PDB file of C-alpha atoms in Angstrom:
ATOM      1  CA  MET Z  17      17.618 166.100 -98.902  1.00 52.00           C
ATOM      2  CA  LYS Z  18      14.910 166.576-101.527  1.00 51.00           C
ATOM      3  CA  SER Z  19      16.334 163.718-103.579  1.00 57.00           C
ATOM      4  CA  ILE Z  20      16.217 161.413-100.533  1.00 54.00           C
ATOM      5  CA  LYS Z  21      12.597 162.326 -99.860  1.00 50.00           C
ATOM      6  CA  LEU Z  22      11.749 161.764-103.516  1.00 52.00           C
ATOM      7  CA  LEU Z  23      13.472 158.370-103.470  1.00 51.00           C
ATOM      8  CA  MET Z  24      11.578 157.345-100.340  1.00 51.00           C
ATOM      9  CA  ALA Z  25       8.294 158.409-101.913  1.00 47.00           C
ATOM     10  CA  MET Z  26       9.055 156.397-105.046  1.00 52.00           C
ATOM     11  CA  ILE Z  27       9.912 153.304-102.991  1.00 47.00           C
ATOM     12  CA  LEU Z  28       6.666 153.642-101.035  1.00 46.00           C
ATOM     13  CA  LEU Z  29       4.686 154.059-104.239  1.00 45.00           C
ATOM     14  CA  LEU Z  30       6.379 151.051-105.824  1.00 48.00           C
ATOM     15  CA  SER Z  31       5.734 148.829-102.802  1.00 48.00           C
ATOM     16  CA  THR Z  32       2.074 149.880-102.833  1.00 46.00           C
ATOM     17  CA  LEU Z  33       1.728 149.127-106.534  1.00 46.00           C
ATOM     18  CA  LEU Z  34       3.378 145.727-106.120  1.00 45.00           C
ATOM     19  CA  SER Z  35       1.012 144.919-103.274  1.00 48.00           C
ATOM     20  CA  TYR Z  36      -2.035 145.839-105.309  1.00 48.00           C
ATOM     21  CA  ALA Z  37      -0.739 143.957-108.362  1.00 53.00           C
ATOM     22  CA  ASP Z  38      -1.706 140.664-106.735  1.00 80.00           C
ATOM     23  CA  ILE Z  39      -5.342 141.755-106.491  1.00 87.00           C
ATOM     24  CA  LYS Z  40      -7.220 141.330-109.750  1.00 88.00           C
ATOM     25  CA  ASN Z  41     -10.384 143.258-110.667  1.00 89.00           C
ATOM     26  CA  LEU Z  42      -9.071 145.944-108.304  1.00 91.00           C
ATOM     27  CA  GLN Z  43     -11.438 148.391-106.653  1.00 90.00           C
ATOM     28  CA  THR Z  44     -10.232 150.888-104.029  1.00 91.00           C
ATOM     29  CA  GLU Z  45     -12.527 152.938-101.808  1.00 91.00           C
ATOM     30  CA  ASN Z  46     -11.898 155.311 -98.908  1.00 91.00           C
ATOM     31  CA  VAL Z  47     -14.035 154.754 -95.830  1.00 90.00           C
ATOM     32  CA  ARG Z  48     -14.085 156.003 -92.244  1.00 90.00           C
ATOM     33  CA  ILE Z  49     -13.239 153.421 -89.560  1.00 93.00           C
ATOM     34  CA  ALA Z  50     -13.108 154.233 -85.850  1.00 92.00           C
ATOM     35  CA  GLY Z  51      -9.880 153.605 -83.966  1.00 90.00           C
ATOM     36  CA  ALA Z  52      -7.505 155.192 -81.501  1.00 86.00           C
ATOM     37  CA  CYS Z  53      -3.907 154.077 -81.952  1.00 87.00           C
ATOM     38  CA  ALA Z  54      -1.214 152.336 -83.970  1.00 85.00           C
ATOM     39  CA  GLN Z  55      -2.310 148.946 -82.615  1.00 88.00           C
ATOM     40  CA  CYS Z  56      -5.775 149.670 -83.967  1.00 91.00           C
ATOM     41  CA  LYS Z  57      -4.168 150.171 -87.380  1.00 92.00           C
ATOM     42  CA  GLU Z  58      -2.602 146.707 -87.206  1.00 91.00           C
ATOM     43  CA  ALA Z  59      -5.858 145.081 -86.147  1.00 91.00           C
ATOM     44  CA  ILE Z  60      -7.980 146.855 -88.766  1.00 93.00           C
ATOM     45  CA  GLU Z  61      -5.576 146.026 -91.572  1.00 93.00           C
ATOM     46  CA  ALA Z  62      -5.289 142.406 -90.394  1.00 92.00           C
ATOM     47  CA  ALA Z  63      -9.077 142.061 -90.365  1.00 92.00           C
ATOM     48  CA  ALA Z  64      -9.340 143.408 -93.912  1.00 92.00           C
ATOM     49  CA  PHE Z  65      -6.520 141.278 -95.285  1.00 93.00           C
ATOM     50  CA  GLN Z  66      -7.234 138.241 -97.419  1.00 91.00           C
ATOM     51  CA  LYS Z  67      -4.377 137.203 -99.667  1.00 88.00           C
ATOM     52  CA  ASN Z  68      -4.891 138.325-103.275  1.00 89.00           C
ATOM     53  CA  ILE Z  69      -8.474 139.367-102.433  1.00 91.00           C
ATOM     54  CA  SER Z  70      -8.565 142.357-100.087  1.00 93.00           C
ATOM     55  CA  GLU Z  71      -6.409 144.641 -97.956  1.00 93.00           C
ATOM     56  CA  ALA Z  72      -6.590 148.026 -96.235  1.00 93.00           C
ATOM     57  CA  SER Z  73      -4.364 150.930 -95.264  1.00 94.00           C
ATOM     58  CA  TRP Z  74      -5.754 152.867 -92.286  1.00 93.00           C
ATOM     59  CA  ASN Z  75      -4.606 156.318 -91.149  1.00 93.00           C
ATOM     60  CA  LYS Z  76      -4.924 156.758 -87.370  1.00 88.00           C
ATOM     61  CA  ASP Z  77      -5.038 160.561 -87.665  1.00 88.00           C
ATOM     62  CA  THR Z  78      -7.778 160.893 -90.279  1.00 89.00           C
ATOM     63  CA  LYS Z  79      -9.498 157.569 -89.398  1.00 90.00           C
ATOM     64  CA  ILE Z  80      -9.772 156.951 -93.140  1.00 92.00           C
ATOM     65  CA  ALA Z  81      -8.914 153.566 -94.636  1.00 92.00           C
ATOM     66  CA  ALA Z  82      -8.156 152.913 -98.286  1.00 93.00           C
ATOM     67  CA  ILE Z  83      -9.706 149.493 -98.874  1.00 94.00           C
ATOM     68  CA  SER Z  84      -8.652 147.603-101.987  1.00 93.00           C
ATOM     69  CA  TYR Z  85     -10.424 144.432-103.067  1.00 93.00           C
ATOM     70  CA  ASP Z  86     -11.140 142.056-105.927  1.00 91.00           C
ATOM     71  CA  SER Z  87     -14.658 143.081-106.944  1.00 88.00           C
ATOM     72  CA  LYS Z  88     -15.412 139.619-108.355  1.00 88.00           C
ATOM     73  CA  LYS Z  89     -14.491 137.784-105.149  1.00 88.00           C
ATOM     74  CA  THR Z  90     -15.684 140.102-102.381  1.00 88.00           C
ATOM     75  CA  SER Z  91     -17.230 143.505-101.719  1.00 90.00           C
ATOM     76  CA  LEU Z  92     -16.589 146.592 -99.644  1.00 90.00           C
ATOM     77  CA  ASP Z  93     -19.537 145.622 -97.450  1.00 88.00           C
ATOM     78  CA  ALA Z  94     -18.051 142.180 -96.723  1.00 89.00           C
ATOM     79  CA  VAL Z  95     -14.668 143.684 -95.799  1.00 92.00           C
ATOM     80  CA  LEU Z  96     -16.273 146.259 -93.509  1.00 91.00           C
ATOM     81  CA  LYS Z  97     -18.236 143.514 -91.788  1.00 89.00           C
ATOM     82  CA  LYS Z  98     -15.001 141.645 -90.994  1.00 91.00           C
ATOM     83  CA  ILE Z  99     -13.519 144.836 -89.584  1.00 92.00           C
ATOM     84  CA  ALA Z 100     -16.590 145.337 -87.395  1.00 89.00           C
ATOM     85  CA  LEU Z 101     -16.381 141.748 -86.155  1.00 90.00           C
ATOM     86  CA  ALA Z 102     -12.795 142.528 -85.120  1.00 90.00           C
ATOM     87  CA  GLY Z 103     -14.156 145.321 -82.893  1.00 90.00           C
ATOM     88  CA  TYR Z 104     -14.047 148.479 -85.027  1.00 91.00           C
ATOM     89  CA  ASP Z 105     -17.067 150.625 -85.915  1.00 91.00           C
ATOM     90  CA  ASN Z 106     -17.272 151.843 -89.496  1.00 89.00           C
ATOM     91  CA  GLN Z 107     -19.623 153.544 -91.908  1.00 83.00           C
ATOM     92  CA  ASN Z 108     -21.588 150.328 -92.600  1.00 83.00           C
ATOM     93  CA  TYR Z 109     -21.378 148.344 -89.368  1.00 85.00           C
ATOM     94  CA  LEU Z 110     -21.109 148.921 -85.663  1.00 85.00           C
ATOM     95  CA  ALA Z 111     -18.924 146.330 -83.949  1.00 87.00           C
ATOM     96  CA  PRO Z 112     -20.804 143.808 -81.773  1.00 87.00           C
ATOM     97  CA  ASP Z 113     -20.558 144.761 -78.109  1.00 83.00           C
ATOM     98  CA  ASP Z 114     -18.610 141.598 -77.211  1.00 84.00           C
ATOM     99  CA  ALA Z 115     -16.075 142.268 -79.995  1.00 85.00           C
ATOM    100  CA  TYR Z 116     -15.551 145.848 -78.759  1.00 87.00           C
ATOM    101  CA  ALA Z 117     -15.254 144.606 -75.157  1.00 87.00           C
ATOM    102  CA  ARG Z 118     -12.410 142.273 -76.139  1.00 88.00           C
ATOM    103  CA  LEU Z 119     -10.238 145.170 -77.298  1.00 89.00           C
ATOM    104  CA  ASP Z 120      -7.440 146.190 -74.958  1.00 87.00           C
ATOM    105  CA  GLU Z 121      -8.359 149.300 -72.977  1.00 85.00           C
ATOM    106  CA  SER Z 122      -5.660 151.266 -74.790  1.00 84.00           C
ATOM    107  CA  ASN Z 123      -7.281 150.346 -78.122  1.00 84.00           C
ATOM    108  CA  ARG Z 124     -10.791 151.419 -77.196  1.00 88.00           C
ATOM    109  CA  TYR Z 125     -12.127 154.490 -78.957  1.00 88.00           C
ATOM    110  CA  GLU Z 126     -15.113 156.740 -78.384  1.00 85.00           C
ATOM    111  CA  ARG Z 127     -18.034 155.047 -80.057  1.00 82.00           C
ATOM    112  CA  ALA Z 128     -20.511 156.864 -82.261  1.00 63.00           C
ATOM    113  CA  VAL Z 129     -23.926 157.618 -80.810  1.00 48.00           C
ATOM    114  CA  LYS Z 130     -25.761 157.076 -84.076  1.00 44.00           C
ATOM    115  CA  ARG Z 131     -25.603 153.661 -85.661  1.00 45.00           C
ATOM    116  CA  PRO Z 132     -25.917 152.822 -89.359  1.00 44.00           C
ATOM    117  CA  VAL Z 133     -29.351 151.303 -88.720  1.00 37.00           C
ATOM    118  CA  ALA Z 134     -29.927 149.229 -91.849  1.00 39.00           C
ATOM    119  CA  ALA Z 135     -26.443 147.785 -91.796  1.00 44.00           C
ATOM    120  CA  GLN Z 136     -26.585 147.204 -88.056  1.00 44.00           C
ATOM    121  CA  GLU Z 137     -29.755 145.158 -88.400  1.00 43.00           C
ATOM    122  CA  LYS Z 138     -27.856 142.913 -90.810  1.00 45.00           C
ATOM    123  CA  MET Z 139     -24.969 142.615 -88.360  1.00 47.00           C
ATOM    124  CA  ASN Z 140     -27.300 141.698 -85.505  1.00 47.00           C
ATOM    125  CA  ALA Z 141     -28.971 139.041 -87.636  1.00 46.00           C
ATOM    126  CA  HIS Z 142     -25.561 137.580 -88.414  1.00 45.00           C
ATOM    127  CA  GLN Z 143     -24.436 137.680 -84.783  1.00 45.00           C
ATOM    128  CA  HIS Z 144     -27.521 136.131 -83.244  1.00 43.00           C
ATOM    129  CA  GLY Z 145     -28.430 133.641 -85.947  1.00 41.00           C
ATOM    130  CA  HIS Z 146     -31.730 135.248 -86.906  1.00 37.00           C
ATOM    131  CA  ASP Z 147     -33.728 133.883 -89.789  1.00 35.00           C
ATOM    132  CA  ALA Z 148     -32.481 135.109 -93.175  1.00 33.00           C
ATOM    133  CA  ALA Z 149     -35.962 136.447 -93.832  1.00 34.00           C
ATOM    134  CA  ASN Z 150     -35.299 139.155 -91.264  1.00 35.00           C
ATOM    135  CA  SER Z 151     -32.402 140.355 -93.417  1.00 34.00           C
ATOM    136  CA  PRO Z 152     -33.242 139.796 -97.101  1.00 33.00           C
ATOM    137  CA  ASN Z 153     -29.941 141.193 -98.401  1.00 33.00           C
ATOM    138  CA  GLU Z 154     -27.751 139.135 -96.091  1.00 31.00           C
ATOM    139  CA  GLN Z 155     -26.845 135.460 -96.240  1.00 33.00           C
ATOM    140  CA  VAL Z 156     -26.987 134.035 -92.729  1.00 32.00           C
ATOM    141  CA  VAL Z 157     -25.597 130.550 -92.194  1.00 33.00           C
ATOM    142  CA  PRO Z 158     -28.079 128.253 -90.397  1.00 31.00           C
ATOM    143  CA  SER Z 159     -26.945 127.442 -86.870  1.00 34.00           C
ATOM    144  CA  ALA Z 160     -26.619 123.758 -87.771  1.00 39.00           C
ATOM    145  CA  ASP Z 161     -23.983 124.545 -90.389  1.00 65.00           C
ATOM    146  CA  ASP Z 162     -20.292 124.950 -89.686  1.00 81.00           C
ATOM    147  CA  PRO Z 163     -18.409 127.250 -92.084  1.00 87.00           C
ATOM    148  CA  LEU Z 164     -15.126 125.664 -90.971  1.00 92.00           C
ATOM    149  CA  LYS Z 165     -16.166 122.072 -91.638  1.00 92.00           C
ATOM    150  CA  PRO Z 166     -14.674 122.034 -95.186  1.00 94.00           C
ATOM    151  CA  VAL Z 167     -11.358 123.218 -93.709  1.00 95.00           C
ATOM    152  CA  LEU Z 168     -11.447 120.507 -91.068  1.00 95.00           C
ATOM    153  CA  ASN Z 169     -12.276 117.838 -93.647  1.00 95.00           C
ATOM    154  CA  ALA Z 170      -9.410 118.999 -95.870  1.00 96.00           C
ATOM    155  CA  TYR Z 171      -7.081 118.849 -92.848  1.00 97.00           C
ATOM    156  CA  TYR Z 172      -8.258 115.306 -92.078  1.00 97.00           C
ATOM    157  CA  ALA Z 173      -7.375 114.295 -95.645  1.00 96.00           C
ATOM    158  CA  VAL Z 174      -3.793 115.531 -95.130  1.00 97.00           C
ATOM    159  CA  LYS Z 175      -3.612 113.657 -91.816  1.00 96.00           C
ATOM    160  CA  ASP Z 176      -4.839 110.419 -93.396  1.00 96.00           C
ATOM    161  CA  ALA Z 177      -2.235 110.692 -96.162  1.00 96.00           C
ATOM    162  CA  LEU Z 178       0.507 111.089 -93.535  1.00 97.00           C
ATOM    163  CA  ILE Z 179      -0.821 108.068 -91.632  1.00 96.00           C
ATOM    164  CA  ALA Z 180      -0.272 106.150 -94.867  1.00 95.00           C
ATOM    165  CA  SER Z 181       3.185 107.778 -95.211  1.00 95.00           C
ATOM    166  CA  ASP Z 182       2.166 108.803 -98.739  1.00 96.00           C
ATOM    167  CA  GLY Z 183       4.037 112.012 -99.548  1.00 95.00           C
ATOM    168  CA  ALA Z 184       2.445 112.457-102.963  1.00 96.00           C
ATOM    169  CA  ALA Z 185      -1.069 112.121-101.550  1.00 96.00           C
ATOM    170  CA  ALA Z 186      -0.222 114.452 -98.655  1.00 96.00           C
ATOM    171  CA  ALA Z 187       1.016 117.098-101.111  1.00 96.00           C
ATOM    172  CA  SER Z 188      -2.170 116.794-103.172  1.00 96.00           C
ATOM    173  CA  LYS Z 189      -4.426 116.959-100.119  1.00 96.00           C
ATOM    174  CA  ALA Z 190      -2.499 119.927 -98.727  1.00 96.00           C
ATOM    175  CA  ASP Z 191      -2.956 121.764-102.017  1.00 96.00           C
ATOM    176  CA  ASN Z 192      -6.692 121.234-101.608  1.00 96.00           C
ATOM    177  CA  LEU Z 193      -6.443 122.514 -98.029  1.00 96.00           C
ATOM    178  CA  VAL Z 194      -4.829 125.720 -99.316  1.00 95.00           C
ATOM    179  CA  LYS Z 195      -7.737 126.217-101.724  1.00 94.00           C
ATOM    180  CA  THR Z 196     -10.258 125.444 -98.978  1.00 95.00           C
ATOM    181  CA  LEU Z 197      -8.687 128.024 -96.656  1.00 94.00           C
ATOM    182  CA  LYS Z 198      -8.949 130.672 -99.362  1.00 91.00           C
ATOM    183  CA  ALA Z 199     -12.613 129.787 -99.942  1.00 90.00           C
ATOM    184  CA  VAL Z 200     -13.688 130.437 -96.346  1.00 89.00           C
ATOM    185  CA  LYS Z 201     -16.290 133.204 -96.183  1.00 85.00           C
ATOM    186  CA  MET Z 202     -15.227 135.128 -93.116  1.00 81.00           C
ATOM    187  CA  ASP Z 203     -18.519 136.980 -92.869  1.00 79.00           C
ATOM    188  CA  GLN Z 204     -20.087 133.616 -91.957  1.00 83.00           C
ATOM    189  CA  LEU Z 205     -17.816 133.108 -88.954  1.00 84.00           C
ATOM    190  CA  GLY Z 206     -18.983 133.893 -85.456  1.00 83.00           C
ATOM    191  CA  SER Z 207     -17.283 136.694 -83.558  1.00 81.00           C
ATOM    192  CA  GLU Z 208     -14.897 134.451 -81.593  1.00 85.00           C
ATOM    193  CA  GLN Z 209     -14.192 132.280 -84.637  1.00 87.00           C
ATOM    194  CA  HIS Z 210     -13.351 135.373 -86.653  1.00 87.00           C
ATOM    195  CA  THR Z 211     -10.953 136.667 -84.006  1.00 88.00           C
ATOM    196  CA  VAL Z 212      -9.061 133.373 -83.880  1.00 91.00           C
ATOM    197  CA  TRP Z 213      -9.171 133.016 -87.677  1.00 92.00           C
ATOM    198  CA  MET Z 214      -7.410 136.341 -88.146  1.00 89.00           C
ATOM    199  CA  LYS Z 215      -4.661 135.223 -85.760  1.00 90.00           C
ATOM    200  CA  VAL Z 216      -3.964 131.819 -87.343  1.00 93.00           C
ATOM    201  CA  VAL Z 217      -4.958 131.943 -91.022  1.00 92.00           C
ATOM    202  CA  LYS Z 218      -1.558 133.105 -92.301  1.00 91.00           C
ATOM    203  CA  ASP Z 219       0.219 130.315 -90.415  1.00 94.00           C
ATOM    204  CA  LEU Z 220      -2.313 127.721 -91.584  1.00 96.00           C
ATOM    205  CA  ASP Z 221      -1.788 128.815 -95.166  1.00 94.00           C
ATOM    206  CA  PHE Z 222       2.008 128.831 -94.710  1.00 95.00           C
ATOM    207  CA  ASP Z 223       2.168 125.264 -93.380  1.00 96.00           C
ATOM    208  CA  ALA Z 224      -0.353 123.911 -95.873  1.00 96.00           C
ATOM    209  CA  GLU Z 225       1.582 125.434 -98.785  1.00 95.00           C
ATOM    210  CA  HIS Z 226       4.848 123.913 -97.531  1.00 96.00           C
ATOM    211  CA  ILE Z 227       3.276 120.459 -97.228  1.00 97.00           C
ATOM    212  CA  ALA Z 228       1.897 120.861-100.763  1.00 96.00           C
ATOM    213  CA  GLU Z 229       5.294 121.859-102.187  1.00 95.00           C
ATOM    214  CA  THR Z 230       7.115 118.638-101.271  1.00 95.00           C
ATOM    215  CA  LYS Z 231       6.664 114.869-101.266  1.00 95.00           C
ATOM    216  CA  ASP Z 232       9.176 114.444 -98.454  1.00 95.00           C
ATOM    217  CA  VAL Z 233       7.040 112.935 -95.683  1.00 96.00           C
ATOM    218  CA  GLY Z 234       9.508 113.983 -92.969  1.00 95.00           C
ATOM    219  CA  HIS Z 235       9.335 117.621 -94.029  1.00 95.00           C
ATOM    220  CA  GLN Z 236       5.561 117.397 -94.377  1.00 96.00           C
ATOM    221  CA  ARG Z 237       5.260 116.047 -90.844  1.00 96.00           C
ATOM    222  CA  ASP Z 238       7.351 118.935 -89.502  1.00 95.00           C
ATOM    223  CA  HIS Z 239       4.840 121.411 -90.908  1.00 96.00           C
ATOM    224  CA  PHE Z 240       1.897 119.233 -89.909  1.00 97.00           C
ATOM    225  CA  THR Z 241       2.854 119.796 -86.259  1.00 97.00           C
ATOM    226  CA  SER Z 242       2.331 123.565 -86.350  1.00 96.00           C
ATOM    227  CA  LEU Z 243      -0.585 123.172 -88.768  1.00 97.00           C
ATOM    228  CA  SER Z 244      -2.294 120.987 -86.152  1.00 97.00           C
ATOM    229  CA  ASP Z 245      -1.582 123.422 -83.310  1.00 97.00           C
ATOM    230  CA  ASN Z 246      -3.300 126.244 -85.180  1.00 96.00           C
ATOM    231  CA  MET Z 247      -6.157 124.028 -86.367  1.00 97.00           C
ATOM    232  CA  TYR Z 248      -6.789 123.170 -82.723  1.00 97.00           C
ATOM    233  CA  LYS Z 249      -7.064 126.862 -81.804  1.00 95.00           C
ATOM    234  CA  LEU Z 250      -9.462 127.438 -84.692  1.00 94.00           C
ATOM    235  CA  ILE Z 251     -11.750 124.465 -84.049  1.00 94.00           C
ATOM    236  CA  LYS Z 252     -11.679 125.095 -80.300  1.00 93.00           C
ATOM    237  CA  SER Z 253     -13.096 128.595 -80.914  1.00 90.00           C
ATOM    238  CA  ALA Z 254     -16.503 127.171 -81.875  1.00 82.00           C
ATOM    239  CA  LYS Z 255     -18.526 124.027 -81.392  1.00 81.00           C
ATOM    240  CA  PRO Z 256     -17.977 121.696 -84.380  1.00 87.00           C
ATOM    241  CA  THR Z 257     -20.962 119.814 -85.784  1.00 85.00           C
ATOM    242  CA  GLU Z 258     -19.259 116.498 -84.973  1.00 90.00           C
ATOM    243  CA  PRO Z 259     -16.825 115.502 -82.178  1.00 94.00           C
ATOM    244  CA  VAL Z 260     -13.165 116.277 -82.854  1.00 96.00           C
ATOM    245  CA  TYR Z 261     -10.551 114.220 -81.024  1.00 97.00           C
ATOM    246  CA  TYR Z 262      -7.379 116.054 -80.023  1.00 97.00           C
ATOM    247  CA  GLN Z 263      -4.625 113.449 -79.845  1.00 97.00           C
ATOM    248  CA  HIS Z 264      -1.003 113.416 -78.708  1.00 96.00           C
ATOM    249  CA  CYS Z 265       2.108 111.444 -79.644  1.00 95.00           C
ATOM    250  CA  PRO Z 266       4.831 111.706 -76.947  1.00 94.00           C
ATOM    251  CA  MET Z 267       7.529 110.315 -79.286  1.00 92.00           C
ATOM    252  CA  ALA Z 268       7.210 112.871 -82.092  1.00 92.00           C
ATOM    253  CA  LYS Z 269       9.671 115.741 -82.571  1.00 89.00           C
ATOM    254  CA  GLU Z 270      12.501 113.806 -80.938  1.00 87.00           C
ATOM    255  CA  GLY Z 271      10.579 113.166 -77.757  1.00 90.00           C
ATOM    256  CA  LYS Z 272       9.117 116.672 -77.428  1.00 92.00           C
ATOM    257  CA  GLY Z 273       5.705 115.399 -78.480  1.00 94.00           C
ATOM    258  CA  ALA Z 274       3.219 116.603 -81.069  1.00 96.00           C
ATOM    259  CA  ASN Z 275      -0.552 116.765 -81.475  1.00 97.00           C
ATOM    260  CA  TRP Z 276      -3.145 116.295 -84.171  1.00 98.00           C
ATOM    261  CA  LEU Z 277      -6.915 116.384 -84.690  1.00 98.00           C
ATOM    262  CA  SER Z 278      -8.888 113.309 -85.677  1.00 97.00           C
ATOM    263  CA  GLN Z 279     -12.438 112.512 -86.699  1.00 95.00           C
ATOM    264  CA  GLU Z 280     -12.256 109.202 -84.812  1.00 94.00           C
ATOM    265  CA  SER Z 281     -11.238 108.232 -81.290  1.00 94.00           C
ATOM    266  CA  ALA Z 282      -9.007 105.322 -82.367  1.00 95.00           C
ATOM    267  CA  ILE Z 283      -5.339 106.313 -82.483  1.00 95.00           C
ATOM    268  CA  LYS Z 284      -3.748 106.342 -85.936  1.00 96.00           C
ATOM    269  CA  ASN Z 285      -0.465 108.199 -85.708  1.00 96.00           C
ATOM    270  CA  PRO Z 286       0.310 110.610 -88.592  1.00 97.00           C
ATOM    271  CA  TYR Z 287       3.880 111.175 -87.378  1.00 96.00           C
ATOM    272  CA  TYR Z 288       5.001 107.544 -87.649  1.00 94.00           C
ATOM    273  CA  GLY Z 289       2.355 105.762 -89.693  1.00 93.00           C
ATOM    274  CA  ALA Z 290       2.739 101.980 -89.756  1.00 92.00           C
ATOM    275  CA  GLN Z 291       5.964 102.180 -87.714  1.00 90.00           C
ATOM    276  CA  MET Z 292       4.056 103.141 -84.565  1.00 93.00           C
ATOM    277  CA  LEU Z 293       0.467 103.365 -85.752  1.00 93.00           C
ATOM    278  CA  ASN Z 294      -1.170 103.207 -82.314  1.00 92.00           C
ATOM    279  CA  CYS Z 295       1.341 105.354 -80.416  1.00 93.00           C
ATOM    280  CA  GLY Z 296      -0.509 108.155 -78.641  1.00 95.00           C
ATOM    281  CA  LYS Z 297      -3.689 108.992 -76.784  1.00 96.00           C
ATOM    282  CA  THR Z 298      -6.710 111.285 -76.931  1.00 97.00           C
ATOM    283  CA  THR Z 299      -6.190 114.245 -74.605  1.00 97.00           C
ATOM    284  CA  GLU Z 300      -9.392 116.170 -75.363  1.00 96.00           C
ATOM    285  CA  THR Z 301     -12.682 115.766 -77.165  1.00 96.00           C
ATOM    286  CA  ILE Z 302     -14.007 118.973 -78.717  1.00 94.00           C
ATOM    287  CA  LYS Z 303     -17.766 118.991 -79.172  1.00 89.00           C
TER     288      LYS Z 303
END
């Protein structure tokens, strides 16, 4: 029995070390994060996770999370802010009221009476778009800016390459999309954007990587379908700075239909290219 327990402990230790091995310039700190259940653990760890940059392991009994991060790419403060935006109070930030309200009733915990005042002022400035001068240590994105615009532009470049049926160009543009996704600063996202981002980012990255790994246009278009579905959810979560046209091809996927986002209202079909360039219609304008 002892040998089995020892083996299990070694396997757990090895898996932890392998996980951390992907994070360079590793720093690990233990912090207290409020939560009430196993589902809270999943949500907290998902909020902290950014591939090869940061991750967390939260204990629901002690309420302590071991947060590991690349000190040259992010900070403990930035990770804790993302966790707060997901609805969980911590030692630096109190979750915005609307983020806490979105938690399932079973996931709601007893909130602290005292707030980390200095940090909370920074969170409020971020949430309500206050002038950066009100929070000298915090970068607040001007309301006219859209932190997801580079992602949308990189997506458009993949779409345009598929319209041209150019597999090599699509692979190159998808590789750039992967890099653009990794460069998103989640602390600049609004509360709703952040919630949706945490739900779709892994799938966006998965599809973009698969498009980048091949020059087979058919295979690329298969992944472009789900990539577009998740891009729609992401862009729909906030008002883009320019109109986004959500378009539909009824012939794609063997008659099941498929969608895409476009920067222009004219139909240019990425699923068939020149074969059926104008097949489809705009079903929604996001603005």
